[in-house]
Amino acid sequence: MGDPLFPRHSVWPAVDHLIDADTLAVVERDAAAADVRGAVADEVMRAIKDTGYCGLPIPAAFGGSAASLVECCAVQRALGRVNPGLAVALNMHLFSVGVLVEHWRARQDESWLLMEAVATQRRLVANAFAEPALAGALSRSTCVAVRGDTTWTISGTKTPCSLARRADLVCFQAEVDGSDGELVLCLVPLDAEGVRAHASWDALGMRCSESDTLVFEECRVPDQLVFHRGRQAADGAGTGPLTAGLVWFCLTIAAVYLGLAERALGETAAGLHQAKVRPLGAGRHELTSYQAEFGALVSRLAVLDAACESAARVATTGPGGAAAALDLALAVKHEVCQGTHEIVNAACGLTGAGAYRNDSPMSRLLRDSVAARFHPPTRQATTQILGRRALGLPAPLELFEVPADHDRLLDRINGHHPARVTS
């Protein structure tokens, strides 16, 4: 696992009480093999569950560890150092539980029963918010929810969905039939009638995230498993669970990539000490050009770390709760996802041609870092959301363009801001 780059000056809190070194060692030992086979070993998942990870952010009153968002980010960063693919997969569980926690904090309703079940029964929750043809939008769905007397009937496809064939439960959104944008958020067992998972993940990197496909075929969801119903505000504001959940996702997934980048720099430091430049009679680590370039990468990682921790602290302790930190969270995720890939790419250049070998840890880390650009909201949507919000314009949490049915889109936006947008 190696020593961290910033052991004395880390901005992150110690989280040994939430995920211990022995568990991280188990995860690390399986990382290379998991990448080859495209799946995590069963004993690794058992070790993770045994730490209490499933209930990490759930209040202690309901059997959880009551970890703050800052602590959850620190855990994800530690996992990202030892196995980024598994860390990304587990992050989807953390995102789902974060949405549930934020909903309960706002409503204080019976959703605590769902949280208690997740924490005390060590239930792993898959997150099925991603869908084909949504361009990364989280506040929409092509899945249709039809209201019945005491149940909802839901049909549609979700992909990619990490741990789709391994998790116990799945958290997902579906659009209420005929509502033009009203969503229901559900938490259902993966073995429920009408839910089918099939293998579809064979990717360049993050291979052991097991991000397969879920199909809902007239799945009947009882009212008690629908923990939220509502419409996302067109400007992305408010304290709804989707907005707060997006903050959780942006910051925890950013932390995973920060851990990945630190591991890449740790591997690079070791390689620079071992590599000799025979014509100069020196090791690479002794050459000032390599020292300066490596130092620039360390500097960039330190700044990104500080930004992520600061945003998580604001979301944890600032007025207005997690949702109030939306702009910070989006900006941090955008910069971290771009910056960490660039750090790893440059680190491979410092390491030399050996980084290009399939059996090199740097090769795996480089492939894994590419996945950062695909997490929603996408780069185009994120920068547009931030720009529109800063300019005082409506900014739904998705890519805002003028499609062929622009009149319908304007009507939707005008329904929330009739005085601010005109055709």
Short mmCIF file of C-alpha atoms in Angstrom, two decimals:
data_model
loop_
_atom_site.label_atom_id
_atom_site.label_comp_id
_atom_site.label_asym_id
_atom_site.label_seq_id
_atom_site.Cartn_x
_atom_site.Cartn_y
_atom_site.Cartn_z
CA MET A 1 0.00 0.00 0.00
CA GLY A 2 2.96 2.30 0.57
CA ASP A 3 3.22 5.41 2.68
CA PRO A 4 0.95 8.36 1.86
CA LEU A 5 2.62 11.37 0.26
CA PHE A 6 1.35 13.77 2.91
CA PRO A 7 1.53 11.82 6.20
CA ARG A 8 2.12 14.87 8.40
CA HIS A 9 0.12 17.49 6.57
CA SER A 10 -2.89 15.60 5.25
CA VAL A 11 -6.09 17.63 5.22
CA TRP A 12 -8.11 14.46 5.68
CA PRO A 13 -9.13 13.09 9.10
CA ALA A 14 -7.94 9.68 10.29
CA VAL A 15 -10.54 7.02 9.47
CA ASP A 16 -8.90 3.88 10.87
CA HIS A 17 -11.98 3.39 13.04
CA LEU A 18 -14.14 3.27 9.90
CA ILE A 19 -11.91 1.17 7.64
CA ASP A 20 -8.81 -0.40 9.14
CA ALA A 21 -5.43 -1.15 7.57
CA ASP A 22 -6.04 -4.91 7.52
CA THR A 23 -9.20 -4.48 5.43
CA LEU A 24 -7.41 -2.15 3.02
CA ALA A 25 -4.63 -4.73 2.70
CA VAL A 26 -7.19 -7.40 1.75
CA VAL A 27 -8.62 -5.06 -0.88
CA GLU A 28 -5.16 -4.21 -2.24
CA ARG A 29 -4.02 -7.83 -2.57
CA ASP A 30 -6.92 -8.57 -4.91
CA ALA A 31 -6.71 -5.41 -7.02
CA ALA A 32 -4.51 -6.62 -9.90
CA ALA A 33 -6.29 -9.98 -10.22
CA ALA A 34 -9.70 -8.30 -9.98
CA ASP A 35 -8.76 -6.06 -12.90
CA VAL A 36 -7.86 -9.10 -15.02
CA ARG A 37 -10.99 -11.10 -14.26
CA GLY A 38 -13.32 -8.08 -14.20
CA ALA A 39 -14.81 -8.94 -10.82
CA VAL A 40 -14.09 -8.52 -7.12
CA ALA A 41 -13.32 -11.58 -5.01
CA ASP A 42 -16.09 -12.66 -2.64
CA GLU A 43 -13.77 -12.54 0.36
CA VAL A 44 -13.00 -8.88 -0.39
CA MET A 45 -16.69 -7.97 -0.35
CA ARG A 46 -17.13 -9.88 2.92
CA ALA A 47 -14.24 -7.95 4.46
CA ILE A 48 -15.78 -4.64 3.37
CA LYS A 49 -19.16 -5.54 4.82
CA ASP A 50 -17.55 -6.67 8.08
CA THR A 51 -16.12 -3.18 8.62
CA GLY A 52 -19.63 -1.71 8.81
CA TYR A 53 -19.18 0.04 5.47
CA CYS A 54 -22.82 -0.49 4.49
CA GLY A 55 -23.99 1.82 7.28
CA LEU A 56 -21.12 4.30 7.04
CA PRO A 57 -23.13 7.60 6.93
CA ILE A 58 -26.27 6.29 8.63
CA PRO A 59 -26.99 7.80 12.08
CA ALA A 60 -25.91 5.69 15.06
CA ALA A 61 -29.52 5.59 16.30
CA PHE A 62 -30.30 3.40 13.28
CA GLY A 63 -27.25 1.14 13.55
CA GLY A 64 -24.85 3.11 11.37
CA SER A 65 -21.42 4.63 11.94
CA ALA A 66 -22.67 8.24 11.68
CA ALA A 67 -19.69 9.18 9.50
CA SER A 68 -19.71 12.75 8.21
CA LEU A 69 -19.36 13.56 4.53
CA VAL A 70 -15.72 14.54 5.20
CA GLU A 71 -15.07 11.14 6.79
CA CYS A 72 -16.86 9.32 3.97
CA CYS A 73 -14.64 11.12 1.46
CA ALA A 74 -11.56 10.11 3.46
CA VAL A 75 -12.69 6.46 3.40
CA GLN A 76 -13.27 6.61 -0.36
CA ARG A 77 -9.84 8.17 -0.86
CA ALA A 78 -8.25 5.34 1.12
CA LEU A 79 -10.09 2.77 -1.01
CA GLY A 80 -9.11 4.62 -4.19
CA ARG A 81 -5.44 4.22 -3.23
CA VAL A 82 -5.68 0.43 -3.06
CA ASN A 83 -8.33 -0.47 -5.67
CA PRO A 84 -9.99 2.35 -7.63
CA GLY A 85 -12.38 0.01 -9.46
CA LEU A 86 -13.87 -1.33 -6.25
CA ALA A 87 -13.86 2.16 -4.73
CA VAL A 88 -15.95 3.49 -7.63
CA ALA A 89 -18.39 0.60 -7.30
CA LEU A 90 -18.76 1.10 -3.55
CA ASN A 91 -19.16 4.82 -4.11
CA MET A 92 -22.49 4.11 -5.79
CA HIS A 93 -23.65 2.45 -2.56
CA LEU A 94 -22.47 5.50 -0.64
CA PHE A 95 -24.30 7.82 -3.06
CA SER A 96 -27.53 5.86 -2.62
CA VAL A 97 -27.29 5.84 1.16
CA GLY A 98 -26.32 9.52 1.15
CA VAL A 99 -29.54 10.34 -0.77
CA LEU A 100 -31.52 8.35 1.78
CA VAL A 101 -29.82 10.06 4.74
CA GLU A 102 -30.37 13.53 3.28
CA HIS A 103 -34.02 12.73 2.61
CA TRP A 104 -34.54 11.58 6.19
CA ARG A 105 -32.78 14.64 7.62
CA ALA A 106 -35.13 16.90 5.66
CA ARG A 107 -38.35 14.94 6.28
CA GLN A 108 -37.83 12.94 9.50
CA ASP A 109 -40.23 10.34 8.11
CA GLU A 110 -40.36 6.55 8.18
CA SER A 111 -37.46 6.22 5.75
CA TRP A 112 -35.36 5.53 8.88
CA LEU A 113 -36.68 1.97 8.61
CA LEU A 114 -34.87 1.58 5.29
CA MET A 115 -31.66 3.04 6.72
CA GLU A 116 -31.82 0.74 9.74
CA ALA A 117 -32.23 -2.30 7.47
CA VAL A 118 -29.24 -1.27 5.35
CA ALA A 119 -26.99 -0.70 8.37
CA THR A 120 -27.96 -3.55 10.69
CA GLN A 121 -28.40 -6.19 7.99
CA ARG A 122 -25.27 -5.06 6.10
CA ARG A 123 -27.17 -4.56 2.88
CA LEU A 124 -25.19 -3.37 -0.12
CA VAL A 125 -27.11 -0.87 -2.26
CA ALA A 126 -26.54 -0.57 -6.00
CA ASN A 127 -27.23 2.80 -7.57
CA ALA A 128 -29.22 2.78 -10.80
CA PHE A 129 -29.48 6.45 -11.74
CA ALA A 130 -27.56 6.10 -15.03
CA GLU A 131 -29.59 5.35 -18.15
CA PRO A 132 -28.92 5.23 -21.88
CA ALA A 133 -29.57 8.47 -23.80
CA LEU A 134 -29.86 10.74 -20.73
CA ALA A 135 -26.46 12.42 -21.31
CA GLY A 136 -25.73 12.04 -17.61
CA ALA A 137 -28.84 13.83 -16.31
CA LEU A 138 -29.80 12.67 -12.81
CA SER A 139 -33.06 14.63 -12.54
CA ARG A 140 -34.74 12.83 -15.43
CA SER A 141 -35.56 9.23 -16.26
CA THR A 142 -36.71 7.19 -19.22
CA CYS A 143 -38.04 4.60 -16.77
CA VAL A 144 -41.80 4.97 -16.36
CA ALA A 145 -43.61 4.69 -13.01
CA VAL A 146 -47.36 4.05 -13.24
CA ARG A 147 -49.38 4.69 -10.08
CA GLY A 148 -51.63 1.99 -8.69
CA ASP A 149 -53.70 1.85 -5.52
CA THR A 150 -50.84 0.94 -3.17
CA THR A 151 -48.00 0.19 -5.57
CA TRP A 152 -46.08 1.62 -8.49
CA THR A 153 -45.41 -0.39 -11.66
CA ILE A 154 -42.01 0.52 -13.10
CA SER A 155 -40.44 -0.40 -16.43
CA GLY A 156 -37.17 0.63 -18.05
CA THR A 157 -33.44 -0.02 -18.36
CA LYS A 158 -30.55 1.16 -16.17
CA THR A 159 -26.92 0.95 -17.28
CA PRO A 160 -24.15 1.06 -16.20
CA CYS A 161 -25.08 0.01 -12.67
CA SER A 162 -22.14 -0.94 -10.44
CA LEU A 163 -22.49 -4.19 -8.47
CA ALA A 164 -25.77 -4.84 -10.32
CA ARG A 165 -25.48 -8.61 -9.83
CA ARG A 166 -23.95 -8.53 -6.36
CA ALA A 167 -25.84 -5.91 -4.32
CA ASP A 168 -28.80 -6.66 -2.08
CA LEU A 169 -30.87 -3.58 -2.90
CA VAL A 170 -31.05 -1.01 -5.65
CA CYS A 171 -31.79 2.70 -5.37
CA PHE A 172 -33.13 4.34 -8.53
CA GLN A 173 -35.30 7.08 -9.96
CA ALA A 174 -38.23 6.79 -12.38
CA GLU A 175 -40.46 9.41 -13.97
CA VAL A 176 -44.13 9.42 -13.03
CA ASP A 177 -46.19 8.51 -16.08
CA GLY A 178 -47.62 11.61 -17.77
CA SER A 179 -46.03 14.05 -15.31
CA ASP A 180 -43.31 15.62 -17.52
CA GLY A 181 -40.58 15.57 -14.94
CA GLU A 182 -41.93 14.36 -11.59
CA LEU A 183 -39.73 11.64 -10.15
CA VAL A 184 -40.08 8.88 -7.60
CA LEU A 185 -37.02 7.59 -5.74
CA CYS A 186 -37.22 3.93 -4.81
CA LEU A 187 -35.24 1.34 -2.86
CA VAL A 188 -36.11 -2.24 -3.78
CA PRO A 189 -34.52 -5.70 -3.40
CA LEU A 190 -32.54 -6.82 -6.43
CA ASP A 191 -34.31 -10.17 -6.31
CA ALA A 192 -37.75 -8.53 -6.55
CA GLU A 193 -40.08 -9.82 -9.24
CA GLY A 194 -39.63 -7.85 -12.45
CA VAL A 195 -35.96 -6.94 -11.82
CA ARG A 196 -33.41 -8.63 -14.06
CA ALA A 197 -29.64 -8.10 -14.11
CA HIS A 198 -27.32 -9.23 -16.87
CA ALA A 199 -23.60 -8.92 -17.52
CA SER A 200 -22.67 -6.13 -19.93
CA TRP A 201 -19.47 -4.57 -18.51
CA ASP A 202 -16.21 -5.10 -20.39
CA ALA A 203 -14.41 -1.79 -20.18
CA LEU A 204 -10.96 -0.32 -20.63
CA GLY A 205 -10.59 0.53 -16.93
CA MET A 206 -12.51 0.24 -13.66
CA ARG A 207 -12.99 -3.34 -14.78
CA CYS A 208 -13.81 -4.77 -11.36
CA SER A 209 -16.61 -2.27 -10.69
CA GLU A 210 -19.00 -4.89 -12.15
CA SER A 211 -21.07 -2.12 -13.74
CA ASP A 212 -23.67 -4.19 -15.54
CA THR A 213 -27.26 -3.65 -16.71
CA LEU A 214 -30.55 -3.74 -14.79
CA VAL A 215 -33.88 -4.16 -16.53
CA PHE A 216 -37.20 -3.39 -14.83
CA GLU A 217 -40.10 -5.23 -16.44
CA GLU A 218 -43.36 -4.15 -14.83
CA CYS A 219 -41.72 -4.29 -11.43
CA ARG A 220 -44.27 -3.61 -8.69
CA VAL A 221 -42.89 -1.34 -5.97
CA PRO A 222 -44.95 -0.93 -2.76
CA ASP A 223 -45.55 2.59 -1.47
CA GLN A 224 -43.30 2.03 1.55
CA LEU A 225 -40.30 1.48 -0.75
CA VAL A 226 -40.86 4.79 -2.55
CA PHE A 227 -39.10 7.15 -0.16
CA HIS A 228 -39.42 10.36 -2.16
CA ARG A 229 -41.70 11.87 -4.79
CA GLY A 230 -41.22 15.30 -6.27
CA ARG A 231 -39.98 17.50 -9.09
CA GLN A 232 -36.43 18.83 -9.20
CA ALA A 233 -36.33 22.62 -9.25
CA ALA A 234 -35.34 23.89 -12.68
CA ASP A 235 -32.50 25.97 -11.24
CA GLY A 236 -31.06 23.04 -9.28
CA ALA A 237 -31.71 24.86 -6.00
CA GLY A 238 -33.59 23.62 -2.98
CA THR A 239 -32.92 21.00 -0.35
CA GLY A 240 -34.33 17.99 -2.17
CA PRO A 241 -32.53 14.66 -1.85
CA LEU A 242 -31.39 14.73 -5.48
CA THR A 243 -29.51 18.00 -5.02
CA ALA A 244 -28.01 16.95 -1.70
CA GLY A 245 -27.27 13.50 -3.08
CA LEU A 246 -25.47 15.02 -6.04
CA VAL A 247 -23.21 16.89 -3.62
CA TRP A 248 -22.43 13.59 -1.87
CA PHE A 249 -21.69 11.92 -5.18
CA CYS A 250 -19.49 14.68 -6.58
CA LEU A 251 -17.28 14.88 -3.50
CA THR A 252 -17.00 11.17 -2.68
CA ILE A 253 -16.24 10.21 -6.28
CA ALA A 254 -13.66 13.01 -6.45
CA ALA A 255 -12.03 11.54 -3.34
CA VAL A 256 -11.70 8.15 -5.07
CA TYR A 257 -9.69 9.73 -7.89
CA LEU A 258 -7.55 11.67 -5.43
CA GLY A 259 -6.61 8.35 -3.84
CA LEU A 260 -5.86 6.91 -7.29
CA ALA A 261 -3.62 9.88 -8.12
CA GLU A 262 -1.73 9.60 -4.84
CA ARG A 263 -1.10 5.91 -5.49
CA ALA A 264 0.20 6.76 -8.97
CA LEU A 265 2.61 9.33 -7.51
CA GLY A 266 3.70 6.83 -4.87
CA GLU A 267 4.48 4.26 -7.59
CA THR A 268 6.29 6.96 -9.55
CA ALA A 269 8.43 7.96 -6.56
CA ALA A 270 9.46 4.34 -6.06
CA GLY A 271 10.25 4.02 -9.77
CA LEU A 272 12.36 7.18 -9.81
CA HIS A 273 14.46 5.86 -6.93
CA GLN A 274 15.04 2.56 -8.75
CA ALA A 275 15.67 3.86 -12.28
CA LYS A 276 19.26 4.59 -13.25
CA VAL A 277 20.44 6.91 -16.02
CA ARG A 278 23.73 5.20 -16.87
CA PRO A 279 25.31 7.94 -19.03
CA LEU A 280 24.88 10.37 -16.11
CA GLY A 281 25.78 7.85 -13.43
CA ALA A 282 22.75 8.84 -11.35
CA GLY A 283 19.27 7.73 -10.42
CA ARG A 284 16.32 9.59 -11.91
CA HIS A 285 15.36 10.84 -8.46
CA GLU A 286 18.71 12.66 -8.27
CA LEU A 287 18.11 14.68 -11.44
CA THR A 288 16.73 18.18 -10.90
CA SER A 289 14.49 18.02 -13.98
CA TYR A 290 12.69 14.94 -12.64
CA GLN A 291 12.50 16.41 -9.15
CA ALA A 292 10.85 19.59 -10.42
CA GLU A 293 8.32 17.83 -12.62
CA PHE A 294 7.44 15.38 -9.86
CA GLY A 295 7.11 18.26 -7.39
CA ALA A 296 4.67 20.03 -9.71
CA LEU A 297 2.43 16.92 -9.72
CA VAL A 298 2.60 16.66 -5.92
CA SER A 299 1.65 20.34 -5.69
CA ARG A 300 -1.35 19.91 -7.94
CA LEU A 301 -2.60 16.92 -5.98
CA ALA A 302 -2.23 18.80 -2.69
CA VAL A 303 -4.38 21.67 -3.99
CA LEU A 304 -7.07 19.31 -5.28
CA ASP A 305 -7.09 17.48 -1.95
CA ALA A 306 -7.52 20.72 -0.05
CA ALA A 307 -10.37 21.81 -2.34
CA CYS A 308 -12.25 18.54 -1.95
CA GLU A 309 -11.88 18.42 1.84
CA SER A 310 -12.93 22.07 2.16
CA ALA A 311 -16.05 21.55 0.04
CA ALA A 312 -17.00 18.45 2.04
CA ARG A 313 -16.58 20.40 5.27
CA VAL A 314 -18.80 23.22 3.98
CA ALA A 315 -21.45 20.66 2.97
CA THR A 316 -21.22 19.07 6.42
CA THR A 317 -21.18 22.13 8.66
CA GLY A 318 -22.27 25.11 6.55
CA PRO A 319 -25.72 26.71 6.72
CA GLY A 320 -28.31 25.13 4.45
CA GLY A 321 -26.91 21.60 4.55
CA ALA A 322 -25.32 19.60 1.75
CA ALA A 323 -27.48 21.10 -1.00
CA ALA A 324 -26.08 24.58 -0.27
CA ALA A 325 -22.63 23.35 -1.36
CA LEU A 326 -23.80 22.37 -4.85
CA ASP A 327 -21.63 24.85 -6.79
CA LEU A 328 -18.53 23.94 -4.79
CA ALA A 329 -19.14 20.22 -5.22
CA LEU A 330 -19.67 20.48 -8.98
CA ALA A 331 -16.54 22.61 -9.38
CA VAL A 332 -14.41 20.27 -7.27
CA LYS A 333 -15.55 17.19 -9.15
CA HIS A 334 -14.87 18.90 -12.48
CA GLU A 335 -11.34 19.96 -11.52
CA VAL A 336 -10.46 16.69 -9.77
CA CYS A 337 -11.67 14.45 -12.60
CA GLN A 338 -9.70 16.47 -15.14
CA GLY A 339 -6.68 17.05 -12.92
CA THR A 340 -6.14 13.53 -11.63
CA HIS A 341 -6.11 12.02 -15.12
CA GLU A 342 -3.55 14.61 -16.16
CA ILE A 343 -1.47 13.87 -13.04
CA VAL A 344 -1.47 10.12 -13.71
CA ASN A 345 -0.71 10.61 -17.38
CA ALA A 346 2.27 12.84 -16.58
CA ALA A 347 3.43 10.44 -13.85
CA CYS A 348 3.56 7.63 -16.41
CA GLY A 349 5.90 9.77 -18.50
CA LEU A 350 8.22 10.22 -15.53
CA THR A 351 8.15 6.48 -14.81
CA GLY A 352 9.27 5.60 -18.33
CA ALA A 353 8.33 2.91 -20.82
CA GLY A 354 7.79 0.37 -18.06
CA ALA A 355 4.52 2.14 -17.23
CA TYR A 356 3.20 1.01 -20.62
CA ARG A 357 3.44 -2.68 -19.75
CA ASN A 358 0.19 -4.48 -18.96
CA ASP A 359 1.67 -5.85 -15.75
CA SER A 360 2.60 -2.40 -14.49
CA PRO A 361 0.47 -0.86 -11.72
CA MET A 362 0.81 2.45 -13.58
CA SER A 363 -0.83 0.99 -16.66
CA ARG A 364 -3.86 -0.05 -14.60
CA LEU A 365 -4.04 3.29 -12.80
CA LEU A 366 -3.89 5.17 -16.10
CA ARG A 367 -6.73 3.10 -17.55
CA ASP A 368 -8.78 3.57 -14.39
CA SER A 369 -8.23 7.33 -14.42
CA VAL A 370 -9.87 7.64 -17.85
CA ALA A 371 -13.24 6.73 -16.30
CA ALA A 372 -13.31 10.06 -14.42
CA ARG A 373 -14.57 11.89 -17.51
CA PHE A 374 -17.73 9.79 -17.75
CA HIS A 375 -19.29 10.32 -14.32
CA PRO A 376 -22.37 12.54 -14.44
CA PRO A 377 -22.83 15.41 -14.66
CA THR A 378 -20.52 15.35 -17.67
CA ARG A 379 -17.88 18.02 -18.26
CA GLN A 380 -20.10 19.93 -20.69
CA ALA A 381 -23.10 19.88 -18.36
CA THR A 382 -21.06 20.79 -15.26
CA THR A 383 -19.42 23.88 -16.70
CA GLN A 384 -22.71 25.02 -18.22
CA ILE A 385 -24.58 24.57 -14.92
CA LEU A 386 -21.94 26.57 -13.07
CA GLY A 387 -21.92 29.29 -15.70
CA ARG A 388 -25.69 29.66 -15.84
CA ARG A 389 -26.03 29.72 -12.05
CA ALA A 390 -23.32 32.36 -11.77
CA LEU A 391 -25.11 34.47 -14.39
CA GLY A 392 -28.43 34.21 -12.57
CA LEU A 393 -30.03 32.01 -15.24
CA PRO A 394 -32.15 28.89 -14.74
CA ALA A 395 -29.81 25.92 -14.60
CA PRO A 396 -31.43 22.48 -14.41
CA LEU A 397 -29.05 19.75 -13.30
CA GLU A 398 -28.47 18.51 -16.81
CA LEU A 399 -27.15 19.69 -20.18
CA PHE A 400 -29.29 22.68 -21.22
CA GLU A 401 -29.54 23.06 -24.99
CA VAL A 402 -32.23 24.19 -27.45
CA PRO A 403 -33.52 21.00 -29.06
CA ALA A 404 -36.14 20.71 -31.79
CA ASP A 405 -38.94 20.86 -29.21
CA HIS A 406 -37.47 23.99 -27.61
CA ASP A 407 -40.95 25.44 -26.98
CA ARG A 408 -41.75 22.49 -24.72
CA LEU A 409 -38.45 22.91 -22.89
CA LEU A 410 -39.06 26.63 -22.41
CA ASP A 411 -42.54 25.93 -21.08
CA ARG A 412 -41.02 23.55 -18.55
CA ILE A 413 -38.45 26.10 -17.39
CA ASN A 414 -40.98 28.94 -17.42
CA GLY A 415 -43.17 26.89 -15.13
CA HIS A 416 -40.57 27.50 -12.45
CA HIS A 417 -39.24 30.92 -13.51
CA PRO A 418 -41.92 32.66 -15.56
CA ALA A 419 -40.23 36.05 -15.37
CA ARG A 420 -36.70 35.00 -16.20
CA VAL A 421 -36.82 33.02 -19.44
CA THR A 422 -38.63 34.03 -22.59
CA SER A 423 -38.74 32.52 -26.05
#
